[in-house]
mmCIF file of C-alpha atoms and ligand atoms in Angstrom:
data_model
loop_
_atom_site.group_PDB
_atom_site.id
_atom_site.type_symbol
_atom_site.label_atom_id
_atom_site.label_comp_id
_atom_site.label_asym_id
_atom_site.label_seq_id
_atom_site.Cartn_x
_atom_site.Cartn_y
_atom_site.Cartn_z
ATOM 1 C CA UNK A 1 84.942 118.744 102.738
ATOM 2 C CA UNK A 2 87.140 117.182 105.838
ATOM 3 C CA UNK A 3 90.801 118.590 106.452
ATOM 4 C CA UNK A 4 93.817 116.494 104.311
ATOM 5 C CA UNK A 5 95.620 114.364 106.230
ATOM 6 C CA UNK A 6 97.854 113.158 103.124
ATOM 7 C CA UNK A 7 98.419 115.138 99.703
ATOM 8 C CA UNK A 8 99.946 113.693 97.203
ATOM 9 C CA UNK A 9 100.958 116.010 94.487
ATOM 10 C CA UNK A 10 102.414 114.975 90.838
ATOM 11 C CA UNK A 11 103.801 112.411 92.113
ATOM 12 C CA UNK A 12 106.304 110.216 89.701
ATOM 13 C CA UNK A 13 108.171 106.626 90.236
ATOM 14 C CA UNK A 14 110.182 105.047 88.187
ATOM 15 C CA UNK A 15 111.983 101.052 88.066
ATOM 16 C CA UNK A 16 115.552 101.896 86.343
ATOM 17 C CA UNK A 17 117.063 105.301 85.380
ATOM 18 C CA UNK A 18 117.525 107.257 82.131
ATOM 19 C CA UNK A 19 116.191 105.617 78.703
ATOM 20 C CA UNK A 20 116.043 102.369 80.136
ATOM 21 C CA UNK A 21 112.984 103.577 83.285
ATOM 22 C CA UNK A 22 109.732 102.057 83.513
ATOM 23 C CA UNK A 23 107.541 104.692 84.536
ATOM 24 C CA UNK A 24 105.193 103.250 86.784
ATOM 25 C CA UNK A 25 103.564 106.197 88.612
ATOM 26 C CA UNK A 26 102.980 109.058 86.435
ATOM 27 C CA UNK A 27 102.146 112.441 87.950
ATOM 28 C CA UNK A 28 99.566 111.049 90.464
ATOM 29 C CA UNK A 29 97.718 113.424 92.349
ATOM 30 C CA UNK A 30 95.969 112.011 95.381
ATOM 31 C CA UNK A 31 94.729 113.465 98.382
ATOM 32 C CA UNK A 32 93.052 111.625 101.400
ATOM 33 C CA UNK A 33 91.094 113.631 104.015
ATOM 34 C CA UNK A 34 90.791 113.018 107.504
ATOM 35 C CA UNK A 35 89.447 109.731 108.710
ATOM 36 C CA UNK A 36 87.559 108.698 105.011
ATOM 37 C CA UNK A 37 88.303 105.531 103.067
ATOM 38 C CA UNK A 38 90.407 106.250 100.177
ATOM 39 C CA UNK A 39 90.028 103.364 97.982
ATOM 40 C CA UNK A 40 92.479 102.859 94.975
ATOM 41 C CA UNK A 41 92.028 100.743 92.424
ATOM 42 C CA UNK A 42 93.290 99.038 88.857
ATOM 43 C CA UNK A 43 93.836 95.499 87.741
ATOM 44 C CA UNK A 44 97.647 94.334 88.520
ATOM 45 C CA UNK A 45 100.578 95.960 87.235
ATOM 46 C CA UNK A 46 98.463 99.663 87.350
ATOM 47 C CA UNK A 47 101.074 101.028 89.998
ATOM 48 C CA UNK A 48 99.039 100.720 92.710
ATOM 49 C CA UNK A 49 101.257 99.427 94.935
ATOM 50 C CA UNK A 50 104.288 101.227 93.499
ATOM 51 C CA UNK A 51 102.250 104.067 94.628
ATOM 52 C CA UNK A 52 101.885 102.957 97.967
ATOM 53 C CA UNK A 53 105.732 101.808 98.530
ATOM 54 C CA UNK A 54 106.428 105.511 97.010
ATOM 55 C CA UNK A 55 104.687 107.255 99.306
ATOM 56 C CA UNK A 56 105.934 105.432 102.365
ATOM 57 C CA UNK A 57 109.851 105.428 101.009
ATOM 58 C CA UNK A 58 109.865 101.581 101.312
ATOM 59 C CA UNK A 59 110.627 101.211 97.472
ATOM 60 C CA UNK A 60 112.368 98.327 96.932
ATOM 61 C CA UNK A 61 115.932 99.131 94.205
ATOM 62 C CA UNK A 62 115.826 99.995 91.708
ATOM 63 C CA UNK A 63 112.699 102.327 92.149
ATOM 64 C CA UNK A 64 113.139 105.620 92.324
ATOM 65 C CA UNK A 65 111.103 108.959 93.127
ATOM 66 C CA UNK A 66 111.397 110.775 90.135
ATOM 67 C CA UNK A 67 109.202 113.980 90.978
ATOM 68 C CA UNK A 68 106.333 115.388 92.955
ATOM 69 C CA UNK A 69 105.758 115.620 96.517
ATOM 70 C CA UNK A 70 103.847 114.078 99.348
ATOM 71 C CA UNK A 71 102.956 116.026 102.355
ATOM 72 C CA UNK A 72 101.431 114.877 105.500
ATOM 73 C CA UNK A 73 98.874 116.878 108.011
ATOM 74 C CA UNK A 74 99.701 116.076 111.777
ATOM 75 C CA UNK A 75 96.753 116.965 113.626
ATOM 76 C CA UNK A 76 98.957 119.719 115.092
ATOM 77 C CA UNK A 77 101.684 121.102 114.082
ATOM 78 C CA UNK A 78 102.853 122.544 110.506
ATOM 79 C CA UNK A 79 102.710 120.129 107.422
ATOM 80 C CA UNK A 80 105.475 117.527 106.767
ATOM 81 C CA UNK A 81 107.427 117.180 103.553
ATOM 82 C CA UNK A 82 107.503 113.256 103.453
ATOM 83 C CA UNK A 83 109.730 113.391 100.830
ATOM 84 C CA UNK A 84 112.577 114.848 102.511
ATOM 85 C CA UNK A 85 112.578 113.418 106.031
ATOM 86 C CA UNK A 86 115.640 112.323 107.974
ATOM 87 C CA UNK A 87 116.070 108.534 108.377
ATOM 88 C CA UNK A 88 115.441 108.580 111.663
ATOM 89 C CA UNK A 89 111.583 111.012 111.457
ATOM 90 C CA UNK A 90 110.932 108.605 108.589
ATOM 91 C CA UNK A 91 111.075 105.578 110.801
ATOM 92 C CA UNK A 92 109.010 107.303 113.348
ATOM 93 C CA UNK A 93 106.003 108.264 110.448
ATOM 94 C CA UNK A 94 106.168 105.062 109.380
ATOM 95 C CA UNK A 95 104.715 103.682 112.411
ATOM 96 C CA UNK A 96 103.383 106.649 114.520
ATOM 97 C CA UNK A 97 101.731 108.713 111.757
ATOM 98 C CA UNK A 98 100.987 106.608 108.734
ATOM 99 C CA UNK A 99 101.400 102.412 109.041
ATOM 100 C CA UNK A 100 100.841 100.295 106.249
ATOM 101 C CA UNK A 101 99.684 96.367 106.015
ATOM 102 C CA UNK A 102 100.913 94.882 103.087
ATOM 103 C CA UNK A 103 100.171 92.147 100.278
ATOM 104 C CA UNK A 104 100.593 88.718 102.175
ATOM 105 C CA UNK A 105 101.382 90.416 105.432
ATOM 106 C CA UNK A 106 99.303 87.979 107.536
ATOM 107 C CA UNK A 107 102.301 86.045 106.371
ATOM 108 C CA UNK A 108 105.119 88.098 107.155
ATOM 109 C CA UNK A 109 104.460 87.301 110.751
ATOM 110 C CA UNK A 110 107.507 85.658 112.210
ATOM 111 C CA UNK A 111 107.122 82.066 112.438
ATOM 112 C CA UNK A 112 109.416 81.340 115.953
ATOM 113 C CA UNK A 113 107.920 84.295 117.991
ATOM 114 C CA UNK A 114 104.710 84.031 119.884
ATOM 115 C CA UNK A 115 101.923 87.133 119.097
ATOM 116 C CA UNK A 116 103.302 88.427 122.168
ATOM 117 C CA UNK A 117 106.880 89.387 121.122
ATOM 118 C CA UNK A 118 105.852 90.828 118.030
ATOM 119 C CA UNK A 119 103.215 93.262 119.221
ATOM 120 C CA UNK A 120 105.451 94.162 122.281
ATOM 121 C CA UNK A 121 108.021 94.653 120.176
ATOM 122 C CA UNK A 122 106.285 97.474 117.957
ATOM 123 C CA UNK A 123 105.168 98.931 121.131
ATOM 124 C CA UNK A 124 108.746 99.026 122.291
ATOM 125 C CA UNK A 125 110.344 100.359 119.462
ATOM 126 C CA UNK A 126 108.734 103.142 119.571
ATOM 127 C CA UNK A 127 107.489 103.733 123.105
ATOM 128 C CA UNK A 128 110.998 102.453 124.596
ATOM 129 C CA UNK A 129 110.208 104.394 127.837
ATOM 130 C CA UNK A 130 106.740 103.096 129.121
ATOM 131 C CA UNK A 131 106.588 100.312 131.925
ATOM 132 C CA UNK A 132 106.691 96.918 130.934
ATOM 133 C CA UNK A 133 102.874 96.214 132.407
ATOM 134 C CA UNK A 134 101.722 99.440 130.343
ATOM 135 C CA UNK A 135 102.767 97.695 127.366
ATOM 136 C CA UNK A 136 101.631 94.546 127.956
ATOM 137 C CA UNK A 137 98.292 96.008 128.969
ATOM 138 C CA UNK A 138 98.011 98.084 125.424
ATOM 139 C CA UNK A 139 99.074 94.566 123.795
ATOM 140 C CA UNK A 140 95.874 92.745 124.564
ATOM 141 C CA UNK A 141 93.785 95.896 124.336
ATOM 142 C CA UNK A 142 95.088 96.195 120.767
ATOM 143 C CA UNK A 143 94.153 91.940 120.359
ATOM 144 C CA UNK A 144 90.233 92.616 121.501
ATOM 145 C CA UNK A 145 90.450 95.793 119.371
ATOM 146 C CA UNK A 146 90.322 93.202 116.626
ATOM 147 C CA UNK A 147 88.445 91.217 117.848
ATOM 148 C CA UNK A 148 90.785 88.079 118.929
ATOM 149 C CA UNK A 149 90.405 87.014 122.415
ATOM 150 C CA UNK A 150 93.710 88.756 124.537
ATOM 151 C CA UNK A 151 94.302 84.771 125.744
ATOM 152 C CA UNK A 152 96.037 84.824 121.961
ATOM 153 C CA UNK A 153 98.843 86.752 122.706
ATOM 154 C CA UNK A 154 100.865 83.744 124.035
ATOM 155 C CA UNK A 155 99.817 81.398 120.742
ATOM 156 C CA UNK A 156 102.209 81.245 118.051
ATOM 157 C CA UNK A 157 101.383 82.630 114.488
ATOM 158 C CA UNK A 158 100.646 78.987 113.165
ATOM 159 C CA UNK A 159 97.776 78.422 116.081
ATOM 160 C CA UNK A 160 95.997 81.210 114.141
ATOM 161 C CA UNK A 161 94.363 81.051 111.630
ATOM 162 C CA UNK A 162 95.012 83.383 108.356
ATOM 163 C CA UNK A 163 91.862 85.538 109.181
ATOM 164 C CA UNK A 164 93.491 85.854 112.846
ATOM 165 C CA UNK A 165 96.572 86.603 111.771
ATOM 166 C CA UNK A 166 95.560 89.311 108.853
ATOM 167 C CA UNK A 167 93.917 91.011 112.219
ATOM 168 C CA UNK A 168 96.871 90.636 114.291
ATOM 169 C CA UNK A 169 98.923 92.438 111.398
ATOM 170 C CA UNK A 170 95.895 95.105 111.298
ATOM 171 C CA UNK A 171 96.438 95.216 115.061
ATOM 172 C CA UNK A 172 100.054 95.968 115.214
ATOM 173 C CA UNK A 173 99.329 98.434 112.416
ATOM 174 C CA UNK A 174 96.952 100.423 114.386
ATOM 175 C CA UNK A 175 99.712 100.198 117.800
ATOM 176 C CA UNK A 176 100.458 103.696 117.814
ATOM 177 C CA UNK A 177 97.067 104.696 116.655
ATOM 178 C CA UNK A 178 97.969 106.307 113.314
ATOM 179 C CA UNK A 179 96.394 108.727 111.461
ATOM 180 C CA UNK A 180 97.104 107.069 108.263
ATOM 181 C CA UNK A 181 96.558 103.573 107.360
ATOM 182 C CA UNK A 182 97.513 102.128 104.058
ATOM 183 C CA UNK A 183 96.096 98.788 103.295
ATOM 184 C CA UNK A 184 97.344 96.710 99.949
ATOM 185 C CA UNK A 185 95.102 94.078 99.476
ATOM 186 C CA UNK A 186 95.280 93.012 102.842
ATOM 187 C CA UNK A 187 92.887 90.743 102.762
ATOM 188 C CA UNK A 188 93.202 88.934 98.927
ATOM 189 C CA UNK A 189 94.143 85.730 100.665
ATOM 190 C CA UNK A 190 90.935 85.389 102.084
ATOM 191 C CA UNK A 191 87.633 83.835 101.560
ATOM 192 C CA UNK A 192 85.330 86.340 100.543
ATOM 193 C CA UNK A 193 83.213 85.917 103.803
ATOM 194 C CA UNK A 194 86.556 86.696 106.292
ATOM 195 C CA UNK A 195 87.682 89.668 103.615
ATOM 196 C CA UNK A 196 83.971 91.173 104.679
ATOM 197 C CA UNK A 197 83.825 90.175 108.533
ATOM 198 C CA UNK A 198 87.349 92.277 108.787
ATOM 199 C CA UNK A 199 86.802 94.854 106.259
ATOM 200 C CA UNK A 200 83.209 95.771 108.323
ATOM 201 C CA UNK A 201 85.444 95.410 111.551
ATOM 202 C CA UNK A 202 88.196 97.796 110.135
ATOM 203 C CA UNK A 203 85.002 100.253 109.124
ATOM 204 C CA UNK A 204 84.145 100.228 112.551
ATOM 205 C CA UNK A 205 87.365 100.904 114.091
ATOM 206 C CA UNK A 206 87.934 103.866 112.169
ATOM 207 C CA UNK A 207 84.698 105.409 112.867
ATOM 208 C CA UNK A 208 85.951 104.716 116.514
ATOM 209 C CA UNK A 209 89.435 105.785 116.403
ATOM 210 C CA UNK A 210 89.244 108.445 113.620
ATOM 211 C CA UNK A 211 91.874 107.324 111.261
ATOM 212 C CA UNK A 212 91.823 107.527 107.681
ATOM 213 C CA UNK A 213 92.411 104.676 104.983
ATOM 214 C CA UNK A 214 94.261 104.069 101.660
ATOM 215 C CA UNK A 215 92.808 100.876 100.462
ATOM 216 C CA UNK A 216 94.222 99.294 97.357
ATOM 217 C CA UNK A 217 92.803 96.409 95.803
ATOM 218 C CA UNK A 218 92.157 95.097 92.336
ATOM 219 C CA UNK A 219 88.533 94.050 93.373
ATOM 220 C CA UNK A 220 86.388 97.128 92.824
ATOM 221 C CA UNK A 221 83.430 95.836 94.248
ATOM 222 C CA UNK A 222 84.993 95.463 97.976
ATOM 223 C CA UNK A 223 85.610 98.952 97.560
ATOM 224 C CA UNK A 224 82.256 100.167 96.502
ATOM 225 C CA UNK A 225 81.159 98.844 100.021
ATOM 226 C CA UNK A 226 83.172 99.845 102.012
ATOM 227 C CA UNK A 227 84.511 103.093 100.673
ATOM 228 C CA UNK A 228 83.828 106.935 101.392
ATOM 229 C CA UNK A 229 85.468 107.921 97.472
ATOM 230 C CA UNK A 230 87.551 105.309 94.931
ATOM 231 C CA UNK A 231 90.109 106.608 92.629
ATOM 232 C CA UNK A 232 90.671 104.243 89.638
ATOM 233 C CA UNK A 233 94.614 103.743 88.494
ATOM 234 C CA UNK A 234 95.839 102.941 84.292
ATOM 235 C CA UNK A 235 98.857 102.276 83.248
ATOM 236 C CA UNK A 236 100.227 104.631 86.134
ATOM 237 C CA UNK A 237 97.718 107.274 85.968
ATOM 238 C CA UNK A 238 94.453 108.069 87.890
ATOM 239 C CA UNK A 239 92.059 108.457 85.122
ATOM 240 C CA UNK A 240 89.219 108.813 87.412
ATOM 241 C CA UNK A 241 88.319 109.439 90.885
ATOM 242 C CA UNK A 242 84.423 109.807 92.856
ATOM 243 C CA UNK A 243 82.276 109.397 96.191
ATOM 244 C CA UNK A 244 82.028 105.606 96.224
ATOM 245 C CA UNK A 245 78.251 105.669 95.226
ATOM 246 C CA UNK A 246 78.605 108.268 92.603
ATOM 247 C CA UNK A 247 80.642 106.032 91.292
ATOM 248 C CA UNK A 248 78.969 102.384 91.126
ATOM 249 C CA UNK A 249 76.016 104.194 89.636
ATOM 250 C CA UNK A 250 77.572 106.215 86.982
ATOM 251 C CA UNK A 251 81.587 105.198 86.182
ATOM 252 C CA UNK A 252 82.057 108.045 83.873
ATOM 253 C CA UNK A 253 85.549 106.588 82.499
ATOM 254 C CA UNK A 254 84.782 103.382 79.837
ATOM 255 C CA UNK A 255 87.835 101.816 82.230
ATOM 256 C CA UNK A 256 85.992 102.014 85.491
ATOM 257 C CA UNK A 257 82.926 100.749 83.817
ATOM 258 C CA UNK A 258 84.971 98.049 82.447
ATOM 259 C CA UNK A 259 86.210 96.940 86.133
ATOM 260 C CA UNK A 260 82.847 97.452 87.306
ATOM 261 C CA UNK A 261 81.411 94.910 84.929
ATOM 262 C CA UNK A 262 84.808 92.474 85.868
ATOM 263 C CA UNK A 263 83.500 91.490 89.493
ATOM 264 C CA UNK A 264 80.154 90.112 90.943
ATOM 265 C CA UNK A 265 78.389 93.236 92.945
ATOM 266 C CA UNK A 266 78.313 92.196 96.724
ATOM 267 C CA UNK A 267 74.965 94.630 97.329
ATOM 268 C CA UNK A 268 72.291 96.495 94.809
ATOM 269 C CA UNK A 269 71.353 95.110 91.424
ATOM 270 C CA UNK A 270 73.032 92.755 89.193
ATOM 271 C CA UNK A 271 75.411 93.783 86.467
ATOM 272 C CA UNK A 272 76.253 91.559 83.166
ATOM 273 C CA UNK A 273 80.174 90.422 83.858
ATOM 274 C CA UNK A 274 81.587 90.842 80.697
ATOM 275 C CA UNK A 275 85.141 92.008 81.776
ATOM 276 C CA UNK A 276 87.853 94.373 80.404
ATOM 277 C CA UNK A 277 89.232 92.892 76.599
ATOM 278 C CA UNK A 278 92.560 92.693 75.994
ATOM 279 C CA UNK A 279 95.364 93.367 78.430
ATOM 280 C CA UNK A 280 96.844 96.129 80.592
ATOM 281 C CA UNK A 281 99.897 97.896 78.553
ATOM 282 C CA UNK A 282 103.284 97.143 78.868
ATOM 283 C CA UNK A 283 104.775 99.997 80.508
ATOM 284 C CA UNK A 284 107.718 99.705 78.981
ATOM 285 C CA UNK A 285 106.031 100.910 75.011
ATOM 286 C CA UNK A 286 102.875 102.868 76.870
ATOM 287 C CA UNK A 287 99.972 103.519 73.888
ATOM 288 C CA UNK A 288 99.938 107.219 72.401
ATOM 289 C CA UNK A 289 96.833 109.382 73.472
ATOM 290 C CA UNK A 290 94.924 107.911 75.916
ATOM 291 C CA UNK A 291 96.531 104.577 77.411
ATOM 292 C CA UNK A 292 93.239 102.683 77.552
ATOM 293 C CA UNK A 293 92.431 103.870 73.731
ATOM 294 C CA UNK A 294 93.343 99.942 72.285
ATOM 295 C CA UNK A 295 90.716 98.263 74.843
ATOM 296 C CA UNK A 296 88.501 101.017 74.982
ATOM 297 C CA UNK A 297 84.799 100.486 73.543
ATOM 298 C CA UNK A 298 84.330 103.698 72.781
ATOM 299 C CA UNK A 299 87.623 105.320 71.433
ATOM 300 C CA UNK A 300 87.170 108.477 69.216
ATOM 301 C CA UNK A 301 89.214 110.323 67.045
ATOM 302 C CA UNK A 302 91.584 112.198 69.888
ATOM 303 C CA UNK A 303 92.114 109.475 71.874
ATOM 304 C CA UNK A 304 94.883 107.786 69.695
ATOM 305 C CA UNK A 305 97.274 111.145 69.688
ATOM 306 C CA UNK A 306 96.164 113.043 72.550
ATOM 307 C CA UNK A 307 96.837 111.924 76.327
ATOM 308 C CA UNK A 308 93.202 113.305 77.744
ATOM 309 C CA UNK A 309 93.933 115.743 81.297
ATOM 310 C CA UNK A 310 92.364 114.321 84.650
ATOM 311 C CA UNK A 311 89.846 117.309 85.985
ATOM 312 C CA UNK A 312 86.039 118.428 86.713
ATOM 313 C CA UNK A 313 84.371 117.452 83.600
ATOM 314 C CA UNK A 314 81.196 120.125 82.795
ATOM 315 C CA UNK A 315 78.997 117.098 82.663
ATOM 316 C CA UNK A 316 79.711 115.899 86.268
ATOM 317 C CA UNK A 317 80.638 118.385 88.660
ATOM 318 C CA UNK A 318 82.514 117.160 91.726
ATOM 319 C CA UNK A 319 84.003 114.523 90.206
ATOM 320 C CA UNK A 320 87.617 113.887 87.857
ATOM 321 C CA UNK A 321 88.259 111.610 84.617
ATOM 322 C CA UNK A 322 90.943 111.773 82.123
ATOM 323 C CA UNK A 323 88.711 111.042 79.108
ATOM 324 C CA UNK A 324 87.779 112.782 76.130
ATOM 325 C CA UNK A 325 83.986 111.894 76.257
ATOM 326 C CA UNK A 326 83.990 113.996 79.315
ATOM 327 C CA UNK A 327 86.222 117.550 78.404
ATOM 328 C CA UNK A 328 87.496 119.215 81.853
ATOM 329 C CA UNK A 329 86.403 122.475 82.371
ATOM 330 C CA UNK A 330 88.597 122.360 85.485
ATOM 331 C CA UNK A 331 92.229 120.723 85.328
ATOM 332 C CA UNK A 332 93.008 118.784 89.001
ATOM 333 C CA UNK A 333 94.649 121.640 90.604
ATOM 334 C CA UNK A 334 98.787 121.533 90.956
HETATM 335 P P1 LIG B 401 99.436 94.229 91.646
HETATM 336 O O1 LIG B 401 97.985 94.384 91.942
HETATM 337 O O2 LIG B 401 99.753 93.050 90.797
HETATM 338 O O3 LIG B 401 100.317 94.360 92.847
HETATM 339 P P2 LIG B 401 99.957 96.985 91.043
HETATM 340 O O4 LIG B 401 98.875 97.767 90.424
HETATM 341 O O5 LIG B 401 100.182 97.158 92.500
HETATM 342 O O6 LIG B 401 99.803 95.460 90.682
HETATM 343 P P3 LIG B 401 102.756 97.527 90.805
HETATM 344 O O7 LIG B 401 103.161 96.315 91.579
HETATM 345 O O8 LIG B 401 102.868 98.856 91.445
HETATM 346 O O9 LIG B 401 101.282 97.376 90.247
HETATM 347 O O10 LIG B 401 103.604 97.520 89.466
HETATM 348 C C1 LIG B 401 103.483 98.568 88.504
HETATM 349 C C2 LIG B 401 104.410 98.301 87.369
HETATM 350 O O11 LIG B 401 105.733 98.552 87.806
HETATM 351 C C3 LIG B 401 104.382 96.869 86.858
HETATM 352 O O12 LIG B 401 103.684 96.827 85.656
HETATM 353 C C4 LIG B 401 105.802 96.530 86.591
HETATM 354 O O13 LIG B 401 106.039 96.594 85.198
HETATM 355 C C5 LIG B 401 106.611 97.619 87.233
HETATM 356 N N1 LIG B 401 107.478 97.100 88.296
HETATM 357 C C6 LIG B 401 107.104 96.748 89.544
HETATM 358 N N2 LIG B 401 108.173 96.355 90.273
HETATM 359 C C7 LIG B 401 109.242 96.450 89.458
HETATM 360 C C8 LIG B 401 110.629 96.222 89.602
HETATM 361 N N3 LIG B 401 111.158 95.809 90.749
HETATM 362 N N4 LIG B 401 111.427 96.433 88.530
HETATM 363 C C9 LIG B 401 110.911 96.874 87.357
HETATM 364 N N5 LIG B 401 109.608 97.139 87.161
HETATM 365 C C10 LIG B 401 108.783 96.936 88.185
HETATM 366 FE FE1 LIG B 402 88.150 105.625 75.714
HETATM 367 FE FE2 LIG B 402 88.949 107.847 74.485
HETATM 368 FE FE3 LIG B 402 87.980 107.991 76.949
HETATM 369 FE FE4 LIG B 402 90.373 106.901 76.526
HETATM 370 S S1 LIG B 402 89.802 109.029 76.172
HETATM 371 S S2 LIG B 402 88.783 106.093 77.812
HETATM 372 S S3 LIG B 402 90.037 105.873 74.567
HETATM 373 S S4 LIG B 402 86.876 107.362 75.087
#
């Protein structure tokens, strides 16, 4: 098993305070080694992102961390406690340790500056010392990292198109070559053919430049390719979490089945789509027991009452699920 580069440890979020909070992230344990593909995923309104924004600090008001911790493993040096960093060392792990590419962020480009500005401008930011040639060097060295010709750098967003600019976002993202990239559905926008030409490129980038990947998306089957392990997100929960292939051939959780029968498989044989029924809960009046128990197929007797623990089932070892049909003989450790 690699080193962790990010643990994330009971971690809770909430939207509002006291009786009135939406819990949206409940006591999430996560941890992402060094340079795999972590892939997360859940159909919307799971807390995926929530997660993500959590993690980072970037939650928007009025979310708030309500417990847990998240703790991040510079290559040297003693562990970080991301949840207690100054303003001014969050800023800098932001960028420098962990970057993120949001939803839509091949639109969040500004509209009035050329490529140029904006890359330069990362670079600055946090490299205010180096020459102005070193920078501008690194700039197009980052654009043919992606794979965009380093001519580009003087177009302005609209000349590119939204493949172009996805990569320019995934450029400026890997600036200050970061340990940790977190990707939320970075490439939904997409056709299906550009979402695989950059997904393959992003593969091959990290296997160059070593840095690991949180990839969130609601589309399991993107993630099956192009993941080292998934972990599946309910109603604010990971209920199950694998090795990518482990996975795709046996989901042991009727949920991850469930999304695995939702999209068209882009490799291997060909599964029956017959989708989830019903809808995600309203996190506002969560189900008792298990919170998948009034969709689930194969509910049983416990699952209406009792909330089932996420751990090393007996039946698969190496592997977690919160599910009755698979008792833990090992909780996930706190
Ligand atoms: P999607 O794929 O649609 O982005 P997601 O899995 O990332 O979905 P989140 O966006 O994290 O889910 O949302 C999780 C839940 O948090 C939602 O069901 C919603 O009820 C709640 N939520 C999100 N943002 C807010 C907010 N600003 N105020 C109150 N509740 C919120
Ligand atoms: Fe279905 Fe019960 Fe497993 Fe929940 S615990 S997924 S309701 S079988």
């Amino acid at each position: 098993m690699r080193d962790p580069v990010l643990e994330i440890r009971g971690l809770r979020v909430d939207y509002g305070l006291g009786d009135a909070a939406v819990h949206a992230v409940r006591d999430v344990d996560l941890t992402l080694h060094r340079g795999e593909v972590l892939g997360l995923a859940g159909e919307s309104g799971s807390g995926k992102s929530t997660l993500a924004y959590g993690l980072t600090r970037l939650l928007p008001p009025p979310g708030v961390i309500s417990g847990g911790e998240v703790v991040y493993h510079p290559v040297d040096g003693p562990p970080v406690d991301v949840l207690s960093l100054s303003p001014a060392r969050l800023r800098a792990f932001r960028w420098a340790d962990t970057s993120i590419v949001f939803q839509g962020a091949m639109n969040s480009l500004n509209p009035v500056h050329r490529i140029s500005t904006q890359l330069l401008d990362v670079i600055k930011a946090h490299e205010p010392r180096s020459a102005a040639a070193a920078r501008l060097a690194r700039a197009r060295d980052l654009l043919r990292l992606v794979g965009i010709s380093a001519d580009r750098l003087e177009s302005y967003p609209h000349q590119l198109s939204g493949g172009m600019r996805q990569r320019v976002m995934i450029a400026m993202a890997l600036a200050l070559e970061p340990q940790v990239v977190i990707m939320d559905e970075p490439t939904t926008a997409l056709d299906v053919v550009m979402q695989r030409q950059i997904l393959g490129q992003l593969a091959e980038l990290r296997q160059r430049l070593g840095f690991a990947v949180l990839f969130i998306t609601h589309d399991l089957s993107l993630l099956v390719e192009f993941s080292d392990r998934i972990a599946i997100m309910y109603g604010g929960r990971i209920v199950e979490e694998a090795p990518a292939a482990d996975l795709y051939r046996r989901a042991l959780h009727p949920y991850t089945d469930g999304l695995l029968h939702s999209f068209p498989a882009l490799r291997g044989a060909r599964r029956e789509l017959t989708g989830i029924p019903g809808s995600p809960p309203d996190l506002r009046a969560m189900p008792t027991g298990c919170a998948f128990h009034p969709r689930c197929p194969r509910a049983f007797t416990p699952c209406d009452t009792d909330v089932p623990p996420l751990g090393r089932p007996a039946d698969a070892p190496g592997r977690d699920v919160a599910c009755w049909l698979h008792p833990v003989a090992e909780p996930v450790p706190r």
